[in-house]
mmCIF file of C-alpha atoms in Angstrom:
data_model
loop_
_atom_site.group_PDB
_atom_site.id
_atom_site.type_symbol
_atom_site.label_atom_id
_atom_site.label_comp_id
_atom_site.label_asym_id
_atom_site.label_seq_id
_atom_site.Cartn_x
_atom_site.Cartn_y
_atom_site.Cartn_z
ATOM 1 C CA MET A 1 114.016 93.962 52.711
ATOM 2 C CA SER A 2 117.051 96.118 52.864
ATOM 3 C CA PRO A 3 116.977 99.549 53.934
ATOM 4 C CA HIS A 4 118.871 99.774 50.246
ATOM 5 C CA THR A 5 115.753 98.422 48.261
ATOM 6 C CA ALA A 6 114.154 100.537 45.771
ATOM 7 C CA THR A 7 110.946 101.716 46.377
ATOM 8 C CA THR A 8 109.830 101.322 42.772
ATOM 9 C CA ALA A 9 106.687 102.255 40.453
ATOM 10 C CA ALA A 10 105.777 99.038 39.547
ATOM 11 C CA ALA A 11 106.325 95.502 40.770
ATOM 12 C CA VAL A 12 110.387 94.871 39.326
ATOM 13 C CA HIS A 13 112.180 91.137 40.512
ATOM 14 C CA PRO A 14 113.833 91.911 43.628
ATOM 15 C CA LEU A 15 117.736 91.120 42.102
ATOM 16 C CA LEU A 16 117.336 94.296 40.424
ATOM 17 C CA ALA A 17 115.294 96.735 43.010
ATOM 18 C CA ASP A 18 117.969 95.567 45.856
ATOM 19 C CA ARG A 19 120.959 96.060 43.425
ATOM 20 C CA TRP A 20 122.894 98.808 45.046
ATOM 21 C CA SER A 21 126.131 100.284 44.930
ATOM 22 C CA PRO A 22 128.606 100.061 48.147
ATOM 23 C CA ARG A 23 131.404 101.748 48.755
ATOM 24 C CA SER A 24 132.644 99.665 51.824
ATOM 25 C CA PHE A 25 134.000 96.418 51.205
ATOM 26 C CA ASP A 26 135.676 93.644 53.443
ATOM 27 C CA ALA A 27 138.958 93.717 53.379
ATOM 28 C CA ALA A 28 139.459 90.376 54.473
ATOM 29 C CA HIS A 29 136.721 88.544 52.312
ATOM 30 C CA THR A 30 138.338 86.918 49.309
ATOM 31 C CA LEU A 31 136.427 85.563 46.182
ATOM 32 C CA SER A 32 136.780 81.791 45.313
ATOM 33 C CA ASP A 33 137.820 80.158 42.175
ATOM 34 C CA GLU A 34 133.420 79.012 41.642
ATOM 35 C CA GLU A 35 132.688 82.550 42.409
ATOM 36 C CA LEU A 36 134.382 84.664 40.277
ATOM 37 C CA ALA A 37 133.926 81.791 37.095
ATOM 38 C CA SER A 38 130.195 82.405 37.747
ATOM 39 C CA LEU A 39 130.593 86.206 37.516
ATOM 40 C CA LEU A 40 132.425 85.853 34.291
ATOM 41 C CA GLU A 41 130.207 84.054 33.012
ATOM 42 C CA ALA A 42 127.169 85.874 33.268
ATOM 43 C CA ALA A 43 129.791 88.404 31.957
ATOM 44 C CA ARG A 44 129.919 86.237 28.856
ATOM 45 C CA TRP A 45 126.803 85.212 28.139
ATOM 46 C CA ALA A 46 125.623 89.216 27.461
ATOM 47 C CA PRO A 47 123.202 90.595 24.577
ATOM 48 C CA SER A 48 125.504 90.911 21.718
ATOM 49 C CA ALA A 49 124.485 92.693 18.096
ATOM 50 C CA PHE A 50 125.669 89.893 15.692
ATOM 51 C CA ASN A 51 127.065 88.701 18.307
ATOM 52 C CA ALA A 52 130.000 90.445 18.247
ATOM 53 C CA GLN A 53 130.909 90.061 21.585
ATOM 54 C CA PRO A 54 133.309 93.318 21.943
ATOM 55 C CA TRP A 55 133.891 93.472 25.900
ATOM 56 C CA ARG A 56 137.474 92.198 26.986
ATOM 57 C CA PHE A 57 138.484 91.971 30.561
ATOM 58 C CA LEU A 58 141.624 92.611 33.208
ATOM 59 C CA VAL A 59 140.526 90.722 35.932
ATOM 60 C CA GLY A 60 142.130 91.419 39.025
ATOM 61 C CA ARG A 61 142.554 90.095 43.242
ATOM 62 C CA ARG A 62 142.961 91.711 45.986
ATOM 63 C CA GLY A 63 147.144 91.825 46.664
ATOM 64 C CA ASP A 64 147.608 90.450 43.112
ATOM 65 C CA GLY A 65 149.538 92.829 40.515
ATOM 66 C CA THR A 66 146.337 93.203 38.038
ATOM 67 C CA TYR A 67 144.253 94.461 41.197
ATOM 68 C CA LEU A 68 147.161 97.129 42.087
ATOM 69 C CA ARG A 69 147.846 97.982 38.522
ATOM 70 C CA ILE A 70 144.084 99.418 38.161
ATOM 71 C CA LEU A 71 143.900 100.338 41.671
ATOM 72 C CA ASP A 72 146.804 103.141 40.762
ATOM 73 C CA ALA A 73 144.275 103.839 37.430
ATOM 74 C CA LEU A 74 141.776 104.948 39.966
ATOM 75 C CA ILE A 75 140.747 108.580 40.679
ATOM 76 C CA PRO A 76 142.156 109.752 44.218
ATOM 77 C CA PHE A 77 138.088 109.751 45.151
ATOM 78 C CA ASN A 78 137.159 105.700 44.184
ATOM 79 C CA GLN A 79 141.383 105.104 45.635
ATOM 80 C CA GLN A 80 140.269 105.975 48.552
ATOM 81 C CA TRP A 81 137.348 102.860 49.135
ATOM 82 C CA ALA A 82 138.107 100.302 45.916
ATOM 83 C CA GLY A 83 140.941 99.203 47.735
ATOM 84 C CA THR A 84 139.341 97.131 49.738
ATOM 85 C CA SER A 85 136.838 95.163 47.834
ATOM 86 C CA SER A 86 137.555 91.424 46.516
ATOM 87 C CA LEU A 87 137.878 92.465 43.120
ATOM 88 C CA LEU A 88 138.680 95.142 39.962
ATOM 89 C CA VAL A 89 138.047 94.401 36.747
ATOM 90 C CA ALA A 90 138.137 96.702 34.159
ATOM 91 C CA ALA A 91 136.494 96.117 31.197
ATOM 92 C CA VAL A 92 137.683 97.165 27.556
ATOM 93 C CA ALA A 93 135.205 97.199 24.508
ATOM 94 C CA GLU A 94 136.702 96.585 20.379
ATOM 95 C CA ASP A 95 136.101 99.328 19.322
ATOM 96 C CA ARG A 96 135.412 97.730 15.317
ATOM 97 C CA VAL A 97 135.465 100.400 12.779
ATOM 98 C CA GLU A 98 133.906 100.268 9.661
ATOM 99 C CA ASN A 99 134.224 102.457 6.228
ATOM 100 C CA GLY A 100 136.644 104.555 8.778
ATOM 101 C CA VAL A 101 133.809 104.928 10.634
ATOM 102 C CA PRO A 102 133.993 103.752 14.692
ATOM 103 C CA GLN A 103 130.689 101.609 15.340
ATOM 104 C CA PRO A 104 129.271 103.310 18.564
ATOM 105 C CA GLY A 105 127.397 98.942 19.117
ATOM 106 C CA PRO A 106 130.924 98.037 21.086
ATOM 107 C CA ALA A 107 130.516 100.510 23.939
ATOM 108 C CA TYR A 108 126.460 99.639 24.626
ATOM 109 C CA ASP A 109 127.453 95.726 24.342
ATOM 110 C CA THR A 110 130.231 95.555 26.697
ATOM 111 C CA GLY A 111 127.894 97.716 28.920
ATOM 112 C CA LEU A 112 125.182 94.770 29.261
ATOM 113 C CA SER A 113 127.796 92.446 30.144
ATOM 114 C CA VAL A 114 128.801 94.624 32.924
ATOM 115 C CA ALA A 115 125.389 95.145 33.884
ATOM 116 C CA GLN A 116 125.279 90.592 33.803
ATOM 117 C CA LEU A 117 128.529 90.957 35.882
ATOM 118 C CA ALA A 118 127.026 92.602 38.573
ATOM 119 C CA LEU A 119 123.637 91.227 38.935
ATOM 120 C CA GLN A 120 125.365 87.471 38.847
ATOM 121 C CA ALA A 121 127.382 89.212 42.328
ATOM 122 C CA HIS A 122 124.301 90.223 43.718
ATOM 123 C CA ALA A 123 122.936 87.050 42.137
ATOM 124 C CA LEU A 124 125.521 85.526 44.539
ATOM 125 C CA GLY A 125 124.860 87.129 47.812
ATOM 126 C CA LEU A 126 128.140 89.716 46.799
ATOM 127 C CA HIS A 127 127.691 93.676 45.144
ATOM 128 C CA ALA A 128 129.084 94.989 42.476
ATOM 129 C CA HIS A 129 130.211 99.320 41.316
ATOM 130 C CA GLN A 130 131.020 100.493 38.624
ATOM 131 C CA MET A 131 133.225 103.044 37.893
ATOM 132 C CA SER A 132 134.207 105.944 34.901
ATOM 133 C CA GLY A 133 136.477 107.892 37.286
ATOM 134 C CA PHE A 134 140.047 106.370 36.320
ATOM 135 C CA ASP A 135 142.958 107.175 33.664
ATOM 136 C CA ALA A 136 142.459 105.268 31.119
ATOM 137 C CA ASP A 137 145.002 106.264 29.122
ATOM 138 C CA ALA A 138 146.911 105.168 32.202
ATOM 139 C CA LEU A 139 145.294 101.986 32.824
ATOM 140 C CA ARG A 140 146.197 100.834 28.953
ATOM 141 C CA ALA A 141 149.690 101.490 29.326
ATOM 142 C CA SER A 142 150.562 99.384 33.315
ATOM 143 C CA LEU A 143 148.107 97.010 31.292
ATOM 144 C CA GLY A 144 148.670 96.990 27.974
ATOM 145 C CA VAL A 145 145.884 97.010 26.617
ATOM 146 C CA PRO A 146 146.827 97.132 22.624
ATOM 147 C CA GLU A 147 145.275 98.794 19.745
ATOM 148 C CA GLY A 148 141.763 98.913 18.898
ATOM 149 C CA PHE A 149 140.791 98.319 22.232
ATOM 150 C CA ARG A 150 139.386 100.900 24.913
ATOM 151 C CA PRO A 151 138.965 100.721 28.628
ATOM 152 C CA LEU A 152 135.278 102.231 28.845
ATOM 153 C CA SER A 153 135.072 101.403 32.931
ATOM 154 C CA VAL A 154 136.081 99.523 36.293
ATOM 155 C CA VAL A 155 133.818 97.252 38.775
ATOM 156 C CA ALA A 156 135.143 96.814 42.038
ATOM 157 C CA VAL A 157 133.286 93.499 43.601
ATOM 158 C CA GLY A 158 133.447 91.857 46.805
ATOM 159 C CA ALA A 159 131.186 91.566 50.219
ATOM 160 C CA LEU A 160 129.733 94.136 52.333
ATOM 161 C CA ALA A 161 131.563 95.829 54.893
ATOM 162 C CA PRO A 162 129.357 98.373 57.885
ATOM 163 C CA ALA A 163 129.197 102.020 56.545
ATOM 164 C CA GLU A 164 130.950 103.203 59.709
ATOM 165 C CA LEU A 165 134.278 102.299 58.036
ATOM 166 C CA LEU A 166 134.239 104.563 55.298
ATOM 167 C CA PRO A 167 134.716 108.395 56.125
ATOM 168 C CA PRO A 168 131.812 110.443 57.115
ATOM 169 C CA LYS A 169 131.737 112.165 53.640
ATOM 170 C CA LEU A 170 132.213 108.616 52.464
ATOM 171 C CA ARG A 171 129.534 107.264 55.169
ATOM 172 C CA GLU A 172 126.567 110.102 53.927
ATOM 173 C CA ARG A 173 126.732 108.791 50.457
ATOM 174 C CA GLU A 174 126.550 105.121 51.598
ATOM 175 C CA THR A 175 123.138 105.498 54.338
ATOM 176 C CA ALA A 176 121.724 108.058 52.014
ATOM 177 C CA VAL A 177 117.892 106.974 50.374
ATOM 178 C CA ARG A 178 118.335 105.445 46.967
ATOM 179 C CA GLU A 179 116.668 108.066 44.456
ATOM 180 C CA ARG A 180 115.766 108.145 40.740
ATOM 181 C CA ARG A 181 114.387 110.769 38.122
ATOM 182 C CA PRO A 182 110.521 109.432 38.391
ATOM 183 C CA GLY A 183 109.277 108.104 35.401
ATOM 184 C CA ALA A 184 107.612 111.505 33.582
ATOM 185 C CA GLU A 185 110.494 112.559 33.288
ATOM 186 C CA THR A 186 112.598 109.568 31.909
ATOM 187 C CA PHE A 187 110.058 108.014 29.038
ATOM 188 C CA PHE A 188 109.222 109.182 25.412
ATOM 189 C CA ALA A 189 105.782 107.113 25.311
ATOM 190 C CA ARG A 190 103.590 109.932 24.679
ATOM 191 C CA THR A 191 100.312 110.418 22.172
ATOM 192 C CA TRP A 192 101.529 111.833 18.875
ATOM 193 C CA GLY A 193 101.309 115.664 19.136
ATOM 194 C CA THR A 194 101.658 116.010 23.052
ATOM 195 C CA PRO A 195 104.646 117.810 23.840
ATOM 196 C CA LEU A 196 107.259 115.767 25.849
ATOM 197 C CA PRO A 197 107.968 116.509 29.596
ATOM 198 C CA VAL A 198 110.135 120.071 30.183
ATOM 199 C CA ARG A 199 111.724 120.072 33.621
ATOM 200 C CA PRO A 200 111.616 123.112 35.247
#
């Protein structure tokens, strides 16, 4: 059992319990073509409302132009660790509009697709770290993302490296115990008429 395995209130699949988001990646690791294809295929088969499949991915391997452009669009905090990952993937959603009103579905579906990519990475013995800390306009401009498509997240993928390679503050985060809010404060399942739980 990994020290990062979640302490869950009920049994869940090990793929879920053991998944976590490290920042220390092996700078010498290279993703194989087969591994990359597997990650993208897992993302491709995510659930999708009306099978619209609004997700698009911009994929960069460490050292290539796409990777460097994605890295440049990250906020400085993420730049200090993400550059050792084997892969940087920018997830983009096609914002469909009906009757002039943007639909919420594309972002939700794209999130599902990214989640499947992250789980497949873990199944392959790799790790994925999803980030919202990036400049969407800079990424759009540098990678030529067309109108009607919205950058939502960036995912770093790679092989795990020792936490000791990180700067001290990041090392603290890397080795911290994983936590989640208690289920009673998260889920609204209740008997009708009873008040919802309120956090103090």
